[in-house]
Amino acid sequence: MKHSHFKSLILLGLILGIVRLQAQNLPAYSKKVHLDHSFVQEFSVKYLVGDEEKGFKKAFADRNGTVQVLSENGLLRTHAGAFLYPGKLIQDRTYLPMKDKAIKNITLVDEQFVYLDDKAVFSNAWAGSLYLPHQLPEARLFAQGDGFNFLVSDGKQLHLIGEEGLLWKGSVNGSAILDIKYDNVRKVFYLLSSESVRSFNLDKRSIETLTSGNEFTCFELRSGKELLAIGTQDGFFEWDLTEGRVVGEKNKALPWPELTEITEINGMLWFGSQMGAFMLREDGKFNYYFGKRWLPGEKVIHISQKNENEVLIMTDQGIGKLVFDTFTLEEKAAYYDQQVRQRHIRHGFNASLVGMEEGNVNSGRLGDSDNDGLWTSMYLGGEAFRYAVTGSAAALQNVRESLDAMERLYTINPVAGFPSRSYERSGYIERLSDPERWQHATDPEWDWKATTSSDEAIGHVFVFGVIAELVEDEAIRAKAVRLLDELMEHIVENDWYLIDYDGQPTTWGRWNPEYVNGFPTMVGDRKLNSSNIVAMLQTAYHFTGKELYKQKAFELMENHGYLENLMRPMEGIGKAQEGSDEWAAMLSESWNHSDDEMYFLGYWGLYRYAFNEELKEKYKIAIMDHWEAERPEKEGLWNIFSAMVSPENFDLEEAIWYLQEYPLDLINWTVKNSHRKDIELMEENFRRQSTREVLPPDELQIRRHNANRFGLDGGRNGTQENSAGDIWLLPYWMGRYLDVISSPVNE
């Protein structure tokens, strides 16, 4: 489990996840099943400021949950703020006389705010009775010792003060003090400078150097571990206080080694840097919080714990409050369902919210897409699985509405059995940047998008088959079968092409043997198109019973080598040999991850509706061969599809990891990871696998299933929110339908 830093949730993380069950009525194999226990789901609530409010220093929350921020302009507090709806940092006027105080620092004592100004250490807690003059007009650092004793410093001079007054004073030579920590076991204060860590012994009233170096920036006393964690401009190391030596070697393999802050929360080290925050996990790897999904700014200034399940990360642009909540997968699905229905349904299509301003989901518009039919097929499939599992009336209505949208793709254009890419009202289309694809419908109110691709076709066939098999409503089922039949009639009658309004094949809607077998065997489209069209014909035959579809499928497999094509191992797919035509060379420059999406959507009909058991066994070999090639991506949907074929041998753990780690925030923020020092980069390769191990989904940009999960950088700067309908709800509800994910388990 990724988020193990809250002790109250560690045990929960250990018991959740992957359990292999041998049910009484199952076959001889051991079917993998995930028991849906609660897991830790994190998200961020951000608090922003205007240009005039900068110079942040620290942020703490007291025992009442009140957050105070110390800035160069005085004390600030948080206002409003919720997930996806940023709050603000505003002037704190709670205690109006505080405005006249020249506050230089703030800390917590017994979960109460305590302040340092140019005259004293004081607080508004304890009935305001705490007021300890320190006699250092330039004081800027302080730390609590035992009781109400404090060590105060201006960077050079040190004054130990208490309720009895000034208890001791001294000074340090060399570089200025940057921070002070107190060790209540050894009764010493630790003093950090850029060149050393020194200790001030209360009993001896003496200062001595523990360790020297250069470019020290921050440090933390580790609770109960006899260690100091010392941050530098180039990583961190730990100092053993018992043995007086460095433990191991300096760790430079951090997401970013230029450290600004170290703090310990529930036994876990948290780091602030010039490029985001990160937490050191028990497995030695890091959770990385960088970019506006998590934080308002890049430079981290201060980190503190707010309560059991919240962490405040102050940046130069405001605060990101990380919230670690508990969800079951079903609860996460319910949240995503609400996200889709409230913001991502356009005429029944599963659509993206585009044209947003800085992540403001209320400022966007529903955008059309070349792949409206594909994205909607995937969402629609998820809702059909949901209906089959739960019998939900809402899921059935969602199926009905989105299937209506799919049907209109066929009826809004004049070509029989030809699915449009999309449609929209005419006045809107005139303002689009791609008007040549749009054609006027007979109804002057509407335009439709042409040039439909094979991506659309395989998506349609996939979901028509799912609906026909699983949805009991006869009218809905009949509509799905009719549309399936119309599409396949069009393809068969037009010699294995999608024929557009102009009478010409579309660029990508081509399954004709001359086209398919024109590619060298290593070009992926030869295998892909063969696999897809056989799956499409099998699905059509299964639900219509028309012998023509079965006959044509066997003709392609036996007379044109389509079975051999689709059975070709993935290791044989690569770049076209020198001398191949430009089209083959272009299609094989690198692995196309859209092809993966088309393959796996096709596998539903290829395997499930196989003509006979002999073919089914062959298809299983091809599908699992593809799955083996895809395993490094830990792609949730591909793993769930593989459960259909091999429920005893698929990456259930990785599928659940994908579902749990996908961020609740589906805004397409810009993310960067290529600068990280904690990842192992790989040489350029055909599959474009950039790192040895794929990063968690919440550290990457939002990606649909047709994208490379090894892409390290990218995004749209908060101008778009993706729908969970295709990204998350399809793999989850398919997993529920295939019984590899359980319903929620009572804790």
XYZ file of C-alpha atoms in Angstrom:
747
model
C 0.000 0.000 0.000
C 1.438 3.321 -0.957
C 0.254 5.547 1.892
C 1.534 3.899 5.046
C 2.505 7.006 6.969
C -0.448 7.248 9.326
C -0.076 4.597 12.002
C -3.786 4.295 12.519
C -4.078 3.141 8.930
C -1.011 0.916 8.627
C -2.749 -2.183 9.927
C -5.664 -1.499 7.608
C -3.255 -1.257 4.709
C -1.695 -4.567 5.612
C -4.970 -6.468 5.669
C -6.521 -4.929 2.595
C -5.855 -5.953 -0.924
C -5.150 -9.237 -2.436
C -6.582 -12.475 -1.159
C -6.690 -15.734 -3.068
C -9.881 -17.631 -2.390
C -10.681 -21.242 -3.174
C -14.476 -21.120 -3.162
C -16.399 -24.337 -2.703
C -18.023 -24.300 -6.125
C -15.078 -23.002 -8.146
C -13.143 -25.120 -10.625
C -9.857 -26.744 -9.650
C -7.817 -23.592 -10.246
C -7.422 -21.010 -7.501
C -9.281 -17.927 -8.610
C -7.848 -14.603 -7.481
C -10.284 -12.319 -5.685
C -9.658 -8.914 -4.122
C -11.598 -8.325 -0.900
C -12.724 -4.705 -0.917
C -11.506 -3.456 2.438
C -11.072 0.269 3.073
C -7.835 1.782 1.832
C -6.225 5.212 2.143
C -7.273 7.643 -0.581
C -5.480 10.975 -0.649
C -6.438 14.278 -2.189
C -5.464 17.906 -1.816
C -7.325 21.012 -0.686
C -5.448 24.125 -1.768
C -5.366 27.605 -0.250
C -4.199 30.344 -2.599
C -3.086 33.946 -2.154
C -2.722 37.088 -4.190
C 0.588 38.529 -5.324
C 0.746 40.798 -2.287
C 0.759 37.876 0.157
C 4.142 36.199 -0.073
C 7.100 35.658 2.192
C 5.575 32.636 3.889
C 7.472 31.131 6.796
C 5.460 28.479 8.641
C 1.988 27.018 8.951
C 0.545 25.101 11.904
C -2.834 23.877 13.107
C -3.727 23.968 16.807
C -5.768 21.466 18.825
C -8.981 23.078 17.550
C -8.030 22.592 13.899
C -7.441 26.313 13.349
C -4.686 26.928 10.809
C -2.379 29.909 11.208
C 0.216 30.978 8.682
C 3.134 33.233 9.447
C 4.131 35.514 6.579
C 6.119 38.690 6.186
C 2.790 40.518 6.341
C 1.802 38.979 9.650
C -0.554 36.164 10.537
C -2.878 34.648 7.961
C -5.566 31.999 8.240
C -7.338 29.664 5.865
C -10.727 30.629 4.460
C -13.221 28.218 2.850
C -11.577 25.593 0.646
C -12.732 22.122 -0.370
C -11.621 19.392 -2.740
C -11.543 20.877 -6.271
C -12.595 24.264 -4.873
C -9.526 26.139 -3.562
C -9.822 28.382 -0.550
C -7.805 31.488 0.303
C -5.257 32.658 2.828
C -6.526 35.863 4.395
C -5.402 38.156 7.200
C -6.089 36.648 10.622
C -7.990 39.239 12.646
C -9.077 36.869 15.426
C -6.969 38.670 18.044
C -6.854 42.193 16.660
C -3.961 43.400 18.905
C -1.745 40.773 17.232
C -1.584 43.068 14.212
C 0.802 45.338 16.131
C 3.159 42.492 16.993
C 6.339 42.068 14.919
C 5.991 38.283 14.887
C 9.106 36.485 13.621
C 8.293 32.854 14.316
C 5.536 30.507 15.432
C 5.428 27.016 16.938
C 3.098 24.660 18.780
C 3.316 23.879 22.491
C 0.806 21.345 23.734
C -1.038 21.930 20.451
C -1.402 25.654 21.189
C 0.035 28.520 19.122
C 3.110 30.157 20.655
C 4.743 33.194 19.041
C 8.117 34.903 18.957
C 8.329 38.636 18.350
C 11.076 41.202 18.897
C 10.380 41.346 22.631
C 9.096 38.039 23.973
C 7.816 34.509 23.596
C 4.065 34.632 24.186
C 0.711 33.004 23.502
C -3.018 33.713 23.574
C -3.575 30.292 25.136
C -3.349 29.603 28.881
C -5.521 32.687 29.383
C -2.765 34.768 27.800
C -0.489 34.271 30.821
C 2.539 33.105 28.848
C 4.788 36.107 28.200
C 8.567 35.613 28.455
C 10.840 38.552 27.516
C 14.003 37.394 25.723
C 16.138 40.596 25.348
C 17.081 39.824 21.709
C 15.526 42.519 19.465
C 16.520 40.653 16.282
C 15.359 37.256 17.505
C 13.975 34.993 14.743
C 14.413 31.413 16.029
C 13.128 29.623 19.108
C 12.374 26.155 20.413
C 10.664 24.880 23.539
C 12.668 22.966 26.099
C 11.204 21.429 29.240
C 8.029 23.083 30.497
C 7.914 26.731 29.494
C 11.635 27.131 28.913
C 12.670 28.330 25.458
C 15.963 28.787 23.653
C 15.828 31.952 21.535
C 18.326 33.094 18.907
C 18.949 35.858 16.399
C 21.254 33.543 14.451
C 24.357 34.285 16.521
C 23.319 34.957 20.096
C 21.440 32.481 22.269
C 19.189 33.261 25.239
C 17.627 30.554 27.379
C 14.511 31.951 29.016
C 11.833 30.656 31.340
C 9.216 31.799 33.803
C 12.094 32.830 36.102
C 13.475 35.168 33.435
C 16.783 34.976 31.529
C 18.431 31.678 32.519
C 21.530 31.730 30.305
C 22.997 33.509 27.354
C 25.790 32.770 24.935
C 26.750 32.893 21.279
C 28.135 30.787 18.450
C 30.961 31.386 16.028
C 30.937 30.652 12.320
C 27.857 30.509 10.146
C 24.513 31.627 11.499
C 22.053 29.302 13.182
C 19.248 28.222 10.827
C 17.071 26.135 13.124
C 16.803 24.766 16.672
C 15.407 21.439 17.926
C 15.088 20.104 21.466
C 15.881 16.544 22.604
C 13.854 15.926 25.755
C 15.621 12.605 26.351
C 19.174 13.953 26.404
C 18.118 17.411 27.627
C 20.010 19.190 24.837
C 19.129 21.636 22.097
C 20.492 20.975 18.603
C 21.619 23.964 16.575
C 21.723 23.767 12.781
C 23.892 25.998 10.616
C 24.887 25.631 6.964
C 28.216 24.122 8.064
C 27.474 22.150 11.222
C 25.114 20.684 13.777
C 25.958 21.649 17.339
C 24.450 20.729 20.662
C 23.751 22.953 23.659
C 23.785 20.914 26.873
C 21.427 22.320 29.483
C 23.209 20.766 32.428
C 26.704 21.786 31.346
C 25.608 25.029 29.677
C 28.096 24.152 26.949
C 28.020 24.098 23.134
C 29.866 21.450 21.124
C 29.931 20.398 17.469
C 28.333 17.052 16.552
C 29.118 17.016 12.832
C 30.427 19.381 10.189
C 29.838 19.677 6.488
C 28.554 22.157 3.972
C 25.258 23.297 2.496
C 23.163 22.021 5.406
C 19.625 23.390 5.020
C 17.263 21.646 7.461
C 17.129 18.915 10.078
C 14.779 16.856 12.221
C 15.138 14.896 15.465
C 13.664 11.457 14.832
C 11.300 10.376 17.573
C 12.523 7.344 19.515
C 15.218 6.507 16.973
C 18.344 8.219 18.379
C 18.829 9.861 14.988
C 19.059 13.304 13.452
C 17.989 13.559 9.797
C 20.060 16.333 8.205
C 19.054 17.840 4.878
C 21.426 19.524 2.441
C 21.445 21.106 -0.995
C 22.218 17.617 -2.320
C 20.260 14.998 -0.398
C 20.138 14.017 3.267
C 21.879 11.767 5.762
C 21.189 10.532 9.273
C 23.412 11.077 12.302
C 23.473 8.473 15.062
C 23.292 10.395 18.345
C 24.375 7.399 20.398
C 27.452 6.452 18.387
C 28.245 9.922 17.066
C 28.570 8.946 13.414
C 26.828 9.082 10.062
C 24.463 6.166 9.432
C 25.151 4.691 6.005
C 25.731 7.126 3.141
C 24.097 10.362 2.121
C 20.889 9.650 0.190
C 20.921 11.650 -3.037
C 18.403 9.462 -4.850
C 15.464 11.682 -3.952
C 12.748 13.063 -6.197
C 14.670 16.323 -5.853
C 17.790 16.574 -3.635
C 17.787 20.345 -2.986
C 16.048 20.181 0.392
C 14.332 23.019 2.212
C 12.515 21.173 5.014
C 12.482 17.889 6.918
C 9.832 16.893 9.426
C 8.688 13.603 10.926
C 4.993 12.703 10.979
C 3.872 9.443 12.555
C 7.357 8.021 12.245
C 7.712 8.872 8.545
C 10.124 11.462 7.172
C 8.595 14.190 5.033
C 10.794 16.399 2.874
C 10.302 19.796 1.307
C 12.417 20.794 -1.660
C 12.768 23.385 -4.374
C 10.604 21.070 -6.505
C 7.804 19.720 -4.379
C 7.381 17.542 -1.297
C 7.882 13.833 -0.761
C 7.550 11.215 1.937
C 9.966 8.349 2.549
C 8.005 5.114 2.705
C 8.876 2.031 4.691
C 9.969 0.283 1.482
C 12.590 2.974 0.827
C 10.671 4.594 -2.024
C 8.960 7.953 -2.069
C 5.478 9.371 -2.433
C 5.964 12.516 -4.512
C 3.724 15.585 -4.331
C 4.586 17.973 -7.118
C 2.499 20.127 -9.419
C -0.877 21.745 -8.946
C -2.715 18.488 -8.400
C -1.162 18.643 -4.937
C 0.452 22.008 -4.246
C -0.058 25.654 -5.267
C 3.691 26.208 -5.790
C 6.872 24.263 -6.479
C 9.099 25.488 -3.640
C 8.177 23.967 -0.271
C 8.829 26.119 2.778
C 7.290 24.225 5.684
C 5.487 20.939 6.451
C 3.394 20.170 9.524
C 0.734 17.723 10.643
C -2.790 19.115 10.971
C -4.477 16.111 12.530
C -4.556 12.311 12.244
C -5.179 12.331 8.505
C -4.099 15.747 7.200
C -0.732 17.313 6.407
C -0.105 20.998 5.661
C 2.489 21.717 2.994
C 3.321 25.389 2.691
C 4.763 26.537 -0.621
C 5.791 29.923 -1.937
C 2.349 30.232 -3.544
C 0.088 28.997 -0.764
C -0.806 25.818 1.110
C -1.684 22.346 -0.068
C -3.552 20.435 2.617
C -3.127 16.726 1.937
C -6.088 14.720 3.191
C -5.758 10.971 3.723
C -9.274 9.588 3.821
C -10.530 6.001 3.786
C -12.543 4.597 0.891
C -13.599 1.235 -0.371
C -13.376 0.763 -4.117
C -17.159 0.820 -4.249
C -17.209 4.164 -2.441
C -14.638 5.497 -4.885
C -16.838 4.249 -7.729
C -19.806 6.137 -6.235
C -17.749 9.341 -6.110
C -16.647 8.892 -9.719
C -20.199 8.128 -10.818
C -21.248 11.486 -9.422
C -18.310 13.163 -11.180
C -19.368 11.711 -14.532
C -23.060 12.473 -14.203
C -22.582 16.034 -12.952
C -19.869 17.229 -15.325
C -19.194 14.795 -18.167
C -22.389 13.872 -20.004
C -22.878 15.628 -23.366
C -25.987 14.512 -25.294
C -25.462 11.157 -23.543
C -21.807 10.941 -24.570
C -19.020 10.415 -22.044
C -17.138 13.689 -22.603
C -14.246 15.729 -21.242
C -14.614 19.124 -19.630
C -12.368 21.479 -21.634
C -11.491 25.171 -21.747
C -11.224 25.408 -17.958
C -9.455 28.223 -16.145
C -6.755 27.087 -13.696
C -8.563 23.908 -12.681
C -11.929 25.611 -12.115
C -14.425 22.883 -13.036
C -17.230 25.447 -13.159
C -15.500 27.377 -15.938
C -15.230 24.604 -18.530
C -17.389 23.394 -21.395
C -18.233 19.903 -22.599
C -15.988 19.177 -25.566
C -16.646 16.973 -28.557
C -14.021 14.402 -29.533
C -12.990 12.341 -32.536
C -13.516 9.398 -30.201
C -16.855 10.261 -28.626
C -18.154 6.862 -29.681
C -15.141 5.057 -28.203
C -15.083 6.861 -24.842
C -18.833 6.450 -24.556
C -18.611 2.748 -25.434
C -16.193 2.268 -22.553
C -18.341 4.181 -20.073
C -21.444 2.432 -21.361
C -19.755 -0.939 -20.920
C -18.933 -0.068 -17.317
C -22.553 0.866 -16.637
C -23.773 -2.372 -18.214
C -21.432 -4.335 -15.926
C -22.659 -2.276 -12.985
C -26.264 -3.080 -13.860
C -25.458 -6.774 -14.212
C -23.799 -6.780 -10.764
C -26.178 -4.552 -8.803
C -29.442 -4.330 -10.749
C -29.202 -0.545 -10.257
C -32.059 1.377 -11.878
C -29.747 4.382 -12.236
C -27.170 2.285 -14.088
C -29.893 1.002 -16.426
C -31.037 4.548 -17.150
C -27.429 5.575 -17.838
C -27.177 2.666 -20.301
C -30.403 3.756 -21.974
C -29.314 7.384 -22.376
C -25.816 6.660 -23.661
C -27.069 3.959 -26.029
C -29.449 6.549 -27.465
C -26.418 8.763 -28.126
C -24.631 5.852 -29.796
C -27.675 5.108 -31.953
C -27.812 8.685 -33.178
C -24.240 8.386 -34.430
C -25.710 6.040 -37.058
C -28.885 7.953 -37.880
C -27.581 11.515 -38.119
C -25.561 10.781 -41.265
C -26.910 9.487 -44.628
C -24.694 6.362 -44.902
C -26.372 3.123 -43.824
C -24.537 1.363 -40.979
C -21.836 4.033 -40.803
C -21.152 5.459 -37.317
C -20.300 9.140 -37.103
C -17.457 10.155 -34.852
C -19.622 12.720 -33.083
C -22.346 15.303 -33.593
C -23.129 18.783 -32.322
C -25.370 21.765 -33.015
C -24.456 23.604 -36.213
C -23.861 27.068 -34.829
C -21.323 25.658 -32.409
C -19.479 23.680 -35.071
C -18.785 26.786 -37.139
C -16.560 27.999 -34.340
C -14.509 24.839 -34.066
C -10.885 24.589 -35.218
C -11.479 21.444 -37.329
C -14.421 22.348 -39.620
C -13.358 20.140 -42.560
C -14.323 16.993 -40.664
C -17.796 18.277 -39.952
C -20.670 17.663 -42.346
C -24.119 19.209 -42.294
C -26.915 16.848 -41.326
C -30.288 16.882 -43.060
C -31.579 18.660 -39.983
C -30.082 22.183 -40.294
C -29.754 22.344 -36.510
C -27.076 19.644 -36.453
C -23.683 18.704 -37.899
C -21.901 15.363 -37.676
C -18.241 14.397 -37.720
C -16.961 12.065 -40.446
C -13.732 10.063 -41.047
C -14.622 7.424 -38.428
C -11.785 5.120 -37.387
C -11.345 1.495 -36.377
C -10.991 2.681 -32.758
C -14.651 3.633 -32.878
C -15.753 0.437 -34.572
C -14.151 -1.944 -32.089
C -15.470 0.116 -29.174
C -18.991 -0.060 -30.578
C -18.840 -3.813 -31.139
C -17.435 -4.379 -27.650
C -20.238 -2.546 -25.886
C -23.033 -3.783 -28.134
C -21.946 -7.311 -27.225
C -21.741 -6.503 -23.506
C -25.222 -4.961 -23.517
C -26.705 -7.777 -25.583
C -25.313 -10.326 -23.150
C -25.894 -8.642 -19.812
C -28.786 -6.169 -19.974
C -32.141 -7.834 -19.471
C -34.253 -4.943 -20.766
C -35.457 -6.292 -24.121
C -35.781 -2.922 -25.865
C -32.226 -1.952 -24.917
C -30.852 -5.345 -25.861
C -32.641 -5.316 -29.225
C -31.263 -1.875 -30.023
C -27.703 -2.975 -29.264
C -28.039 -6.075 -31.478
C -29.572 -4.050 -34.314
C -26.767 -1.478 -34.257
C -24.185 -4.261 -34.135
C -25.776 -5.909 -37.150
C -25.986 -2.645 -39.108
C -22.334 -1.839 -38.513
C -21.121 -5.284 -39.500
C -23.354 -5.380 -42.580
C -21.778 -2.103 -43.677
C -18.260 -3.468 -43.244
C -18.921 -6.805 -44.953
C -20.875 -5.284 -47.848
C -18.154 -2.693 -48.440
C -15.336 -5.207 -48.797
C -14.025 -4.752 -45.245
C -13.940 -0.959 -45.256
C -15.790 1.843 -43.488
C -17.103 3.906 -46.404
C -17.601 7.581 -45.635
C -20.125 10.080 -47.021
C -17.865 10.682 -50.048
C -17.872 7.023 -51.064
C -14.243 6.544 -50.032
C -12.802 4.385 -47.230
C -11.886 6.312 -44.120
C -8.187 6.502 -43.286
C -8.322 3.990 -40.447
C -11.486 1.943 -41.009
C -9.783 -0.792 -43.067
C -9.813 -4.555 -42.529
C -9.482 -5.607 -46.181
C -6.944 -8.446 -46.743
C -5.081 -6.484 -49.396
C -4.597 -3.654 -46.927
C -3.947 -5.780 -43.826
C -1.573 -8.254 -45.427
C 0.189 -5.467 -47.260
C 2.049 -4.737 -44.034
C 5.195 -6.673 -43.122
C 4.574 -9.173 -40.355
C 6.353 -7.064 -37.739
C 4.047 -4.059 -38.270
C 1.446 -4.147 -35.518
C -1.525 -3.156 -37.667
C -1.412 -6.495 -39.473
C -1.933 -8.396 -36.216
C -4.277 -5.811 -34.701
C -6.708 -5.460 -37.598
C -6.876 -9.228 -38.010
C -7.612 -9.722 -34.306
C -10.245 -6.982 -34.261
C -12.232 -8.013 -37.319
C -12.411 -11.657 -36.229
C -13.673 -10.504 -32.811
C -16.234 -8.240 -34.474
C -17.540 -11.024 -36.730
C -17.734 -13.492 -33.854
C -19.722 -10.995 -31.785
C -22.110 -10.297 -34.651
C -22.652 -14.008 -35.290
C -23.162 -14.767 -31.591
C -26.017 -12.279 -31.226
C -27.601 -12.235 -34.689
C -27.118 -15.887 -35.649
C -26.384 -14.852 -39.235
C -24.216 -17.515 -40.854
C -22.708 -14.908 -43.160
C -20.619 -13.485 -40.315
C -19.269 -16.900 -39.361
C -18.536 -17.770 -42.985
C -16.694 -14.509 -43.581
C -14.650 -14.885 -40.400
C -13.405 -18.326 -41.437
C -12.624 -17.036 -44.922
C -10.404 -14.354 -43.421
C -8.747 -16.767 -40.993
C -8.224 -19.665 -43.399
C -7.853 -18.039 -46.808
C -6.166 -14.777 -45.876
C -4.054 -15.762 -42.856
C -5.922 -13.705 -40.262
C -5.665 -16.463 -37.662
C -1.926 -16.640 -38.229
C -1.759 -12.848 -38.075
C -3.580 -12.569 -34.757
C -1.605 -15.448 -33.237
C 1.759 -13.868 -34.069
C 3.674 -13.302 -30.756
C 4.091 -9.747 -29.514
C 7.861 -10.142 -29.404
C 7.760 -10.196 -33.194
C 6.148 -6.744 -33.411
C 8.590 -3.932 -34.044
C 9.871 -1.460 -36.585
C 9.378 -2.233 -40.256
C 12.484 -3.389 -42.022
C 14.476 -0.993 -44.128
C 12.911 -0.487 -47.529
C 9.292 -0.754 -46.341
C 6.855 1.844 -47.602
C 6.402 5.124 -45.734
C 3.028 4.109 -44.290
C 4.403 0.923 -42.717
C 7.446 2.817 -41.439
C 5.271 5.511 -39.873
C 2.965 3.000 -38.202
C 5.877 1.128 -36.678
C 8.094 3.943 -35.407
C 7.264 2.887 -31.846
C 4.621 0.962 -29.965
C 1.174 2.531 -30.357
C -0.700 2.390 -27.060
C -3.999 3.086 -28.794
C -3.471 -0.328 -30.341
C -3.446 -1.875 -26.870
C -6.839 -0.336 -26.195
C -8.215 -1.719 -29.459
C -6.736 -5.167 -28.868
C -8.180 -5.541 -25.379
C -11.618 -4.194 -26.249
C -11.616 -6.744 -29.060
C -10.540 -9.547 -26.746
C -13.958 -9.512 -25.090
C -15.602 -10.740 -28.296
C -12.597 -12.711 -29.505
C -12.458 -14.932 -26.438
C -15.954 -14.815 -24.996
C -17.789 -15.455 -28.263
C -15.244 -17.790 -29.890
C -16.734 -20.048 -32.574
C -15.394 -23.191 -30.896
C -13.219 -24.383 -28.021
C -10.197 -25.027 -30.246
C -10.169 -21.423 -31.376
C -10.814 -20.255 -27.817
C -7.657 -21.989 -26.608
C -5.651 -20.384 -29.401
C -7.090 -16.975 -28.606
C -6.136 -17.462 -24.965
C -2.517 -17.978 -25.990
C -2.531 -14.766 -28.034
C -4.244 -12.722 -25.323
C -1.969 -13.876 -22.514
C 1.071 -13.317 -24.716
C -0.055 -9.708 -25.124
C -0.714 -9.415 -21.389
C 2.841 -10.557 -20.647
C 4.166 -7.747 -22.845
C 1.953 -5.213 -21.062
C 2.683 -6.230 -17.480
C 5.306 -3.527 -16.767
C 2.660 -0.814 -17.316
C 0.450 -2.169 -14.502
C -2.532 -1.050 -16.571
C -5.690 -1.715 -14.575
C -8.001 -2.378 -17.503
C -5.660 -4.761 -19.314
C -5.234 -6.792 -16.141
C -8.987 -7.010 -15.592
C -9.559 -8.074 -19.208
C -6.945 -10.783 -18.657
C -8.978 -12.056 -15.695
C -11.679 -13.021 -18.183
C -9.195 -15.318 -19.912
C -7.071 -16.538 -17.012
C -8.719 -15.805 -13.646
C -6.094 -17.882 -11.848
C -3.114 -16.130 -13.433
C -3.318 -12.383 -13.911
C -1.956 -9.355 -12.075
C -4.814 -8.719 -9.670
C -2.502 -6.934 -7.230
C -1.455 -4.477 -9.937
C -5.047 -3.947 -11.079
C -6.062 -3.023 -7.531
C -2.972 -0.827 -7.176
C -4.100 1.033 -10.309
C -7.673 1.461 -9.020
C -6.612 2.569 -5.548
C -3.811 4.866 -6.663
C -5.736 6.700 -9.377
C -6.231 10.271 -8.138
C -9.677 11.553 -7.214
C -8.657 14.787 -8.916
C -9.005 14.034 -12.646
C -8.060 17.555 -13.698
C -5.323 17.363 -16.294
C -2.669 19.290 -14.417
C 0.811 19.576 -15.867
C 3.182 17.152 -14.169
C 6.946 16.623 -14.330
C 8.971 13.600 -13.311
C 11.922 13.508 -15.699
C 14.018 15.559 -13.248
C 13.662 13.004 -10.453
C 16.748 11.385 -8.975
C 14.856 8.484 -7.387
C 13.813 6.802 -10.641
C 15.839 4.514 -12.881
C 15.731 5.742 -16.466
C 15.988 3.281 -19.357
C 17.574 3.582 -22.752
C 15.254 4.560 -25.594
C 13.276 1.537 -26.739
C 10.474 0.540 -29.111
C 7.809 0.441 -26.390
C 8.933 3.822 -25.002
C 9.308 2.470 -21.499
C 11.138 5.342 -19.855
C 11.693 3.935 -16.350
C 12.431 0.520 -14.902
C 9.283 0.708 -12.782
C 6.111 2.595 -13.677
C 5.151 5.460 -11.367
C 1.823 5.522 -9.494
C -1.102 7.070 -11.402
C -1.384 9.974 -8.961
C 2.179 11.081 -9.796
C 1.524 11.086 -13.550
C -0.671 13.184 -15.787
C -4.240 11.979 -16.240
C -4.197 9.346 -18.961
C -6.809 7.339 -20.750
C -6.076 3.719 -21.557
C -4.707 4.605 -24.998
C -1.695 6.489 -23.583
C 1.778 5.384 -22.533
C 1.833 5.069 -18.751
C 5.614 5.509 -18.841
C 5.359 9.104 -20.076
C 7.007 11.186 -17.335
C 6.031 14.757 -18.218
C 2.979 16.414 -19.721
C -0.507 17.664 -19.020
C -2.762 20.583 -19.863
C -2.126 23.018 -17.025
C -5.524 22.536 -15.443
C -7.564 23.415 -18.546
C -9.296 20.015 -18.810
C -10.978 17.477 -16.546
C -11.234 13.908 -17.780
C -14.189 11.680 -17.096
C -13.787 8.680 -14.816
C -16.274 6.841 -16.999
C -13.750 5.182 -19.275
C -10.582 5.576 -17.180
C -11.772 4.007 -13.926
C -15.384 2.872 -13.865
C -14.963 0.383 -16.717
C -12.133 -1.647 -15.111
C -13.784 -1.505 -11.689
C -17.230 -2.696 -12.753
C -15.775 -5.271 -15.142
C -13.752 -6.591 -12.207
C -16.892 -6.762 -10.111
C -18.740 -8.581 -12.895
C -15.921 -11.089 -13.351
C -15.923 -11.679 -9.575
C -12.277 -10.754 -9.118
C -13.253 -7.727 -6.983
C -15.651 -8.307 -4.122
C -18.343 -6.031 -2.787
C -17.213 -4.021 0.279
C -16.134 -6.111 3.240
C -17.363 -5.098 6.678
C -14.363 -4.111 8.797
